[in-house]
Short mmCIF file of C-alpha atoms in Angstrom, two decimals:
data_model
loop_
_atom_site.label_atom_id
_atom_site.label_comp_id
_atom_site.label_asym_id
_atom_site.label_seq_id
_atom_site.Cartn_x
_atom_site.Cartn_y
_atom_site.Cartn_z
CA UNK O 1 49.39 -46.30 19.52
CA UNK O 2 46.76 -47.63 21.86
CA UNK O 3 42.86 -47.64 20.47
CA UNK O 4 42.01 -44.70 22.94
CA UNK O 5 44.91 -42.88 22.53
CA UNK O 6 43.88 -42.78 18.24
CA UNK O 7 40.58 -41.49 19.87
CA UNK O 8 41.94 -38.90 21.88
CA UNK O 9 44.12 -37.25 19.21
CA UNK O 10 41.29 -38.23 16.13
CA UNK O 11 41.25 -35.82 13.62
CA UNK O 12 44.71 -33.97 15.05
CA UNK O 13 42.82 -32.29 18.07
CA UNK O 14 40.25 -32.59 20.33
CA UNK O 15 38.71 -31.03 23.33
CA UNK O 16 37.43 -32.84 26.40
CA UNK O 17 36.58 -31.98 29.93
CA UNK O 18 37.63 -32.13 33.70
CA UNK O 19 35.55 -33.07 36.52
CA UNK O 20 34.39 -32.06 39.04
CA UNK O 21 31.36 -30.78 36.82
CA UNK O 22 30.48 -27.61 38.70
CA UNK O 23 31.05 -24.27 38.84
CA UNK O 24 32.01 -24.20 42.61
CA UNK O 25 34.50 -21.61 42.24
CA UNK O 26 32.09 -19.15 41.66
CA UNK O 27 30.64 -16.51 44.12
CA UNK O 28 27.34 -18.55 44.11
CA UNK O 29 29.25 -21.51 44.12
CA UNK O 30 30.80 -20.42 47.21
CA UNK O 31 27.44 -19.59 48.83
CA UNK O 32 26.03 -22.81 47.90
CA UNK O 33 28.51 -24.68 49.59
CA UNK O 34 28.81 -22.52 52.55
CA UNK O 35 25.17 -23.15 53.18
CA UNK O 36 25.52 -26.95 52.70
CA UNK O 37 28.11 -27.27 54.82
CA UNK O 38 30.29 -28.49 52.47
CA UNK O 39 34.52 -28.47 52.85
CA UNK O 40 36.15 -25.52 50.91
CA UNK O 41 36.74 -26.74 47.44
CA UNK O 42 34.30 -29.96 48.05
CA UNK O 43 31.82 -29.74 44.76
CA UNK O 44 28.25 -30.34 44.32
CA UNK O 45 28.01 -33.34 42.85
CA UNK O 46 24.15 -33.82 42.36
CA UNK O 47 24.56 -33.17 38.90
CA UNK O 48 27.40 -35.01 38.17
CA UNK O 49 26.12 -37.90 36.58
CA UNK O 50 23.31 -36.25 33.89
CA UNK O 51 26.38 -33.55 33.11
CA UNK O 52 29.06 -36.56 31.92
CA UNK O 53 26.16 -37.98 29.96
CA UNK O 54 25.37 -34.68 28.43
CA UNK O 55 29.35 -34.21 28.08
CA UNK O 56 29.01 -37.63 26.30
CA UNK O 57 25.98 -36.96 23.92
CA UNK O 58 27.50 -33.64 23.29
CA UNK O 59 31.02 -35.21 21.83
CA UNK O 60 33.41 -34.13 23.97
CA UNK O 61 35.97 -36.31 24.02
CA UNK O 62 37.53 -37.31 27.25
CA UNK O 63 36.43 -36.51 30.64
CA UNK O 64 39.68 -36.42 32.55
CA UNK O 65 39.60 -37.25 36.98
CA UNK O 66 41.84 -36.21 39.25
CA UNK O 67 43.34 -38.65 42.26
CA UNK O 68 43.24 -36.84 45.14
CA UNK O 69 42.86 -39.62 48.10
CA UNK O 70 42.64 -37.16 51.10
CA UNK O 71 41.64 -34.11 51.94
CA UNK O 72 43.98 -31.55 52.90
CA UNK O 73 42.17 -28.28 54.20
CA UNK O 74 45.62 -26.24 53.52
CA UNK O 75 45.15 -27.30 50.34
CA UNK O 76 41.70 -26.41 50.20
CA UNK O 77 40.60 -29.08 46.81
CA UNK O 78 39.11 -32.02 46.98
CA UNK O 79 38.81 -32.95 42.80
CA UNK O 80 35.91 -34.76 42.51
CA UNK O 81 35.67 -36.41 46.16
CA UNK O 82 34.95 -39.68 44.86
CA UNK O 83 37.95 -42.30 44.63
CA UNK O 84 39.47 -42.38 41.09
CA UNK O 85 38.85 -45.67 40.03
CA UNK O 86 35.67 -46.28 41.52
CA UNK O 87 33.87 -43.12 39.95
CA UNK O 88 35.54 -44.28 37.00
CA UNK O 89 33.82 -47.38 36.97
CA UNK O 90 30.49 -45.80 37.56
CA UNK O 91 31.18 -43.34 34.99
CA UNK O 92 31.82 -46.33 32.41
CA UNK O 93 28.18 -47.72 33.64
CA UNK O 94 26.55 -44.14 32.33
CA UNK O 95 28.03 -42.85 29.53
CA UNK O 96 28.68 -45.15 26.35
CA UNK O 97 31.82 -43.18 23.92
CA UNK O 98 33.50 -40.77 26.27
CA UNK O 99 37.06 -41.36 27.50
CA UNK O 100 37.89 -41.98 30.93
CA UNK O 101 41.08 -40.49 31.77
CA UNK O 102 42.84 -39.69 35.02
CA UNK O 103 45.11 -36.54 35.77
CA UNK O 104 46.40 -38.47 37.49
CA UNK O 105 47.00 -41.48 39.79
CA UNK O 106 49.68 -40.94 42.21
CA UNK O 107 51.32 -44.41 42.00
CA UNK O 108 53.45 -44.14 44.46
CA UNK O 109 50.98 -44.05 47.47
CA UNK O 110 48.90 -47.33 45.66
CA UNK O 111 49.12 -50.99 46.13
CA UNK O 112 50.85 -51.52 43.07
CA UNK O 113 49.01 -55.14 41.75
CA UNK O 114 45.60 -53.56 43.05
CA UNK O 115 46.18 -50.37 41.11
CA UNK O 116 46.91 -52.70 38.62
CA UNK O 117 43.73 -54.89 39.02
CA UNK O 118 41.71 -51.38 38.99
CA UNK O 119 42.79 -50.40 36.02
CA UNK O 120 42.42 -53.11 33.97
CA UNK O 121 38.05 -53.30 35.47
CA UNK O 122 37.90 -49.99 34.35
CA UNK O 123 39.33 -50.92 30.92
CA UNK O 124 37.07 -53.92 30.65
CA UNK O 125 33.73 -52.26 31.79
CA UNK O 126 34.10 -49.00 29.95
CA UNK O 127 34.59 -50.77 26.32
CA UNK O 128 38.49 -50.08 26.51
CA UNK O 129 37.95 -46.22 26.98
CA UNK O 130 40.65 -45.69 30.12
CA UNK O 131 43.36 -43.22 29.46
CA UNK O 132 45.80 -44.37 32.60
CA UNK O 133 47.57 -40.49 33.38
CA UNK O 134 49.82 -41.10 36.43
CA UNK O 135 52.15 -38.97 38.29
CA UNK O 136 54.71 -39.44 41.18
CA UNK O 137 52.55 -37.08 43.64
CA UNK O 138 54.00 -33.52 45.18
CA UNK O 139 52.26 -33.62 48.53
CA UNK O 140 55.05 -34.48 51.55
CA UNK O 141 52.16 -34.89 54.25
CA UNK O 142 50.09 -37.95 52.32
CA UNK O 143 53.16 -40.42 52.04
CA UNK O 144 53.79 -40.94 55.81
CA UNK O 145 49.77 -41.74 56.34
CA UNK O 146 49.96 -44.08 53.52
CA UNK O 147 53.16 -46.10 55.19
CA UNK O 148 55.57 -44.85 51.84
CA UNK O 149 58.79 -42.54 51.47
CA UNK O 150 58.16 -39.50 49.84
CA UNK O 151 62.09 -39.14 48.93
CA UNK O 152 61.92 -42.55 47.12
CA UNK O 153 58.77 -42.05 45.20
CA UNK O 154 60.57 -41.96 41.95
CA UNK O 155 62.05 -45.23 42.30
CA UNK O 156 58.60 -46.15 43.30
CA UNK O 157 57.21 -44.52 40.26
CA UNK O 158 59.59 -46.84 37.74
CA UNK O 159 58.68 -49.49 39.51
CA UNK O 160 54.74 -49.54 39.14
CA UNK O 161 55.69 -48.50 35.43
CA UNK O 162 57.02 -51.82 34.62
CA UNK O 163 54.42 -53.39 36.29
CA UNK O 164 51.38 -52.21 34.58
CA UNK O 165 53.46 -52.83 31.20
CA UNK O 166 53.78 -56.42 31.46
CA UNK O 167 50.55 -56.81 34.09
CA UNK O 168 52.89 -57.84 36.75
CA UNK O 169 53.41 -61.33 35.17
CA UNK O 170 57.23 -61.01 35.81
CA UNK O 171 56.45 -60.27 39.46
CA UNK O 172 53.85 -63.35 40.23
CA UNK O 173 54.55 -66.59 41.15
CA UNK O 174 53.96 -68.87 38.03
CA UNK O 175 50.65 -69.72 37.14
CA UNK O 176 49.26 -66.41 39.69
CA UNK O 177 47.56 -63.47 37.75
CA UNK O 178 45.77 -60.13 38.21
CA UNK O 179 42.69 -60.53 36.72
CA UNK O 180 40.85 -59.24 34.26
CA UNK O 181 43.99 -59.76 31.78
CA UNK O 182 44.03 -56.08 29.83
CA UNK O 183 42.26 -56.28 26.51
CA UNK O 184 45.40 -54.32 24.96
CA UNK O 185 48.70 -52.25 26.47
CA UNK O 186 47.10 -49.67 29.14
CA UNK O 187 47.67 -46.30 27.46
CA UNK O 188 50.11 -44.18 30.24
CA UNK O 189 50.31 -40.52 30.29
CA UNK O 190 52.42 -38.69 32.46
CA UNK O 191 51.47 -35.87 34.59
CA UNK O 192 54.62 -33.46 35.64
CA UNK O 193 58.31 -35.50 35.24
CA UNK O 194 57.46 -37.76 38.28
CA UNK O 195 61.19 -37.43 39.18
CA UNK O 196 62.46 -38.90 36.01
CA UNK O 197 64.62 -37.52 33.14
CA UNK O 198 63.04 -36.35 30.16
CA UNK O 199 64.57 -39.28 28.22
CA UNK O 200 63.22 -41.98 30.33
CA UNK O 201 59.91 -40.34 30.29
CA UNK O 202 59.87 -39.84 26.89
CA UNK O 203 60.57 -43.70 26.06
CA UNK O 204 58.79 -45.16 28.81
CA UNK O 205 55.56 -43.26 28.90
CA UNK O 206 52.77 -42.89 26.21
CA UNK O 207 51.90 -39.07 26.11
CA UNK O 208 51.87 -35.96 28.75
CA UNK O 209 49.46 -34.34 30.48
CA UNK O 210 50.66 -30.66 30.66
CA UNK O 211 50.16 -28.17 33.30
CA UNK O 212 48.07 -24.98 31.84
CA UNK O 213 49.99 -21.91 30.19
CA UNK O 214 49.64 -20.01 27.50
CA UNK O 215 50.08 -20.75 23.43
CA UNK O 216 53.63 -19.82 23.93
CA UNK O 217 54.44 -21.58 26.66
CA UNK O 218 52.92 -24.89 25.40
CA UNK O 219 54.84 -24.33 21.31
CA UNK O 220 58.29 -24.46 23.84
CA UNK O 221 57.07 -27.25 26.04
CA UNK O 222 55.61 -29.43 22.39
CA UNK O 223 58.83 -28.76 21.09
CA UNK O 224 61.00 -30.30 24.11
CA UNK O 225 58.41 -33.25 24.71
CA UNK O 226 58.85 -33.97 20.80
CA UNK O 227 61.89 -33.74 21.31
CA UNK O 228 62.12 -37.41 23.69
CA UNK O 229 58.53 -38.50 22.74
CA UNK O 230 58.35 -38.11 18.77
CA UNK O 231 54.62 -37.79 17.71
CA UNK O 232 53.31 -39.29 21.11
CA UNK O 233 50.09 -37.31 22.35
CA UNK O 234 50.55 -33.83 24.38
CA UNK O 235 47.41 -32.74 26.65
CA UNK O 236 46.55 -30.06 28.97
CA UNK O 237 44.08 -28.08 30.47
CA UNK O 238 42.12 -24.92 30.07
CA UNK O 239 40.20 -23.33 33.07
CA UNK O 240 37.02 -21.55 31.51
CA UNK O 241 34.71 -18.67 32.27
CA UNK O 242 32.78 -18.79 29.19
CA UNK O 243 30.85 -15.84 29.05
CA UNK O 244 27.48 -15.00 27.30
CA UNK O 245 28.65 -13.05 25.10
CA UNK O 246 30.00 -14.53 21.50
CA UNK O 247 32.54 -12.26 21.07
CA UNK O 248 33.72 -10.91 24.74
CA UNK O 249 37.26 -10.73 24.63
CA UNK O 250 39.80 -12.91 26.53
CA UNK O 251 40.88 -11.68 30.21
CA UNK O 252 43.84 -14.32 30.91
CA UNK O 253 43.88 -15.84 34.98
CA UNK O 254 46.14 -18.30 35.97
CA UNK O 255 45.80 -21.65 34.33
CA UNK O 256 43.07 -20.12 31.84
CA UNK O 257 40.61 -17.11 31.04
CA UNK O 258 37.69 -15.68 31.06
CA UNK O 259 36.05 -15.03 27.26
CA UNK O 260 33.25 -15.53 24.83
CA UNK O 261 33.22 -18.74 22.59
CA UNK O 262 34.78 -16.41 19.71
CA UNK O 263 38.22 -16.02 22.43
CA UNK O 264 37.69 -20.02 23.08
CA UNK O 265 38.13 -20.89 19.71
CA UNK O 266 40.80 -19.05 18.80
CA UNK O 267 42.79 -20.13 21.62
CA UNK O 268 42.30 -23.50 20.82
CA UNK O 269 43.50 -23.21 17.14
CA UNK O 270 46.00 -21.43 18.59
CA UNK O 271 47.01 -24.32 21.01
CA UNK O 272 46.61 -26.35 18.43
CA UNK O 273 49.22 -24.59 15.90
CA UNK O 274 51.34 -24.87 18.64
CA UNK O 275 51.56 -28.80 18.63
CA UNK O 276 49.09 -29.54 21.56
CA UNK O 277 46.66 -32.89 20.45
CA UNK O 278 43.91 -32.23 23.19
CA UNK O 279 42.59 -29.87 25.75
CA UNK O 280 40.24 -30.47 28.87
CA UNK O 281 38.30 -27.68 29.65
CA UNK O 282 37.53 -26.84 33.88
CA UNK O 283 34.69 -25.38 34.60
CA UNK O 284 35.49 -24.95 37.85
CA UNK O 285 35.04 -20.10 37.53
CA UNK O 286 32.62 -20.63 35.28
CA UNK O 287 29.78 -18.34 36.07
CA UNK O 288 27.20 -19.58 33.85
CA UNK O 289 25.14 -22.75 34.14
CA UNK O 290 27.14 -25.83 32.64
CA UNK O 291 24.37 -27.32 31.25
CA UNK O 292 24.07 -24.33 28.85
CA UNK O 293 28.03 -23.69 28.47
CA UNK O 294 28.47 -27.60 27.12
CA UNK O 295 25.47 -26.96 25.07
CA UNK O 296 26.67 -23.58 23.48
CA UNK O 297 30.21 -24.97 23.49
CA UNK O 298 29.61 -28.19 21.02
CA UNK O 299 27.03 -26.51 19.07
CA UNK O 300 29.50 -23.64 17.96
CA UNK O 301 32.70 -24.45 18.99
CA UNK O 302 33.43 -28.14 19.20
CA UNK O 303 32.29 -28.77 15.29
CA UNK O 304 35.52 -26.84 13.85
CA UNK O 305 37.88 -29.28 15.92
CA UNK O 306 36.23 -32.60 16.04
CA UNK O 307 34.97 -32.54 12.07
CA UNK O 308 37.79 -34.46 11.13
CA UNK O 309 38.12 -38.00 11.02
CA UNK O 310 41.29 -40.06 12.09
CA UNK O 311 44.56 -40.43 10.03
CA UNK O 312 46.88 -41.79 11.19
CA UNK O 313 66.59 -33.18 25.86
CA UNK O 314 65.16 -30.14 27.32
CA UNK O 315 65.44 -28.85 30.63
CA UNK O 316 63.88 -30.59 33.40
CA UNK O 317 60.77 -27.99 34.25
CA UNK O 318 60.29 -27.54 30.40
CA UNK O 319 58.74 -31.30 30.03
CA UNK O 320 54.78 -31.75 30.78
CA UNK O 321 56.16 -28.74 33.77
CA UNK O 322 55.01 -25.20 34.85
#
């Protein structure tokens, strides 16, 4: 297993975070970005950069970036506006222990060697802290604008695989390379099935970032991506309303809940129990300030799951799926 991969899953769990860092899906989110003029779904990023230091200083663990290259107003979410790899790099430049991870670059639409060439920068200048998450993409109407086939992206997707395992030296002219040279294997983690079997994703990929659900839903899913993947990492996500009070009980959403940190806890040792190694939390509905929420959440909550130190076929839509 890759260096940051033993980071990520350190102690048998761990909980990280997923940008962008704001709480723009709030009713005075909403406001605020009506009266800046900003898209629907476009952040406020003018805290961005102090809130992944404090993220860092605070020990979470990863902070996790979505790819989302254009902006599709039916879609109505633009992530964290900034292009993956670049904000990446920044992000290496300003924080000093937190993984980088994406969730996740949609290979297919990329210059392969140049997605290639990005990753490895971002591997270099962060101190070998880039979790790679990639994923075939599910969005028809970016392919044509980017010159690819949307029916072929899976073909695509193996493709780009094999090339950032052996750094495209089987595909250069002798003597040609994509520099910097990876300092070790990039670590891959798949988002969705990217229109693979669950047996080639399980032997070809090096853990799975999960959609959100439910303890129950992610003990079956664990069990199925164990199943072709052995002890290989399983992620997901969690979004969060973490409320002021300690012990206001959980009111489940869609992809997450509303709760105090007592209801956060338990569901993460309950996520854990179930076989899930790590969990970024969104902050997307959360009402409070984040400032205070990362405070309150690694003061009381983060101490139970990051105290330890390190020791060492299913159904299509049941692997790393809804």
């Amino acid at each position: 297993m890759s260096a940051p991969l033993e980071r990520l899953t350190a102690g048998g769990f761990s909980v990280g975070l997923e940008a962008p860092l704001d709480n723009d899906w709030t009713p005075a989110g909403e406001l605020a970005r009506q009266q800046a003029g900003r898209r629907h779904g476009e952040p406020d990023l003018a805290q961005h950069a102090k809130l992944a230091q404090l993220a860092d200083r605070l020990d979470f663990r990863a902070l996790w970036v979505r790819d989302v290259p254009l902006y599709d107003p039916s879609f109505g979410d633009a992530a964290q506006v900034f292009e993956v790899f670049s904000y990446l790099g920044y992000l290496a430049g300003v924080t000093r222990d937190i993984l980088l991870g994406t969730a996740a670059v949609v290979l297919p639409i990329r210059e392969p060697l140049l997605t290639l060439k990005s990753a490895t920068t971002v591997q270099r200048l962060s101190g070998d802290r880039l979790l790679l998450g990639v994923a075939s993409g599910d969005r028809p109407v970016e392919y044509p604008l980017f010159g690819r086939d949307f029916e072929g992206r899976g073909g695509n997707f193996r493709e780009q695989i094999a090339l950032l395992r052996d750094a495209a030296r089987s595909s250069l002219p002798e003597g040609m390379a994509v520099l910097p040279a990876p300092t070790s294997p990039l670590p891959l983690l798949v988002a969705g099935l990217a229109q693979q079997s669950p047996a080639w994703i399980g032997s070809n990929l090096d853990g799975c970032l999960a959609y959100p659900g439910t303890p129950e839903d992610h003990q079956r899913r664990v069990a199925n991506w164990r199943a072709v993947a052995g002890a290989k990492p399983y992620s997901s996500f969690i979004h969060l309303d973490l409320a002021e009070r300690a012990d206001e009980p959980m009111r489940r959403w869609r992809f997450g809940f509303r709760g105090g940190r007592d209801a956060l806890a338990a569901e993460l040792r309950a996520l854990r129990a179930a076989g899930v190694d790590h969990v970024g939390l969104q902050l997307r509905r959360n009402l409070r300030p984040l400032d205070e929420t990362l405070h309150e959440i690694a003061e009381y909550v983060l101490p139970e799951f990051h105290a330890q130190s390190t020791t060492a076929a299913a159904p299509l839509e049941e692997i790393c799926n809804v």
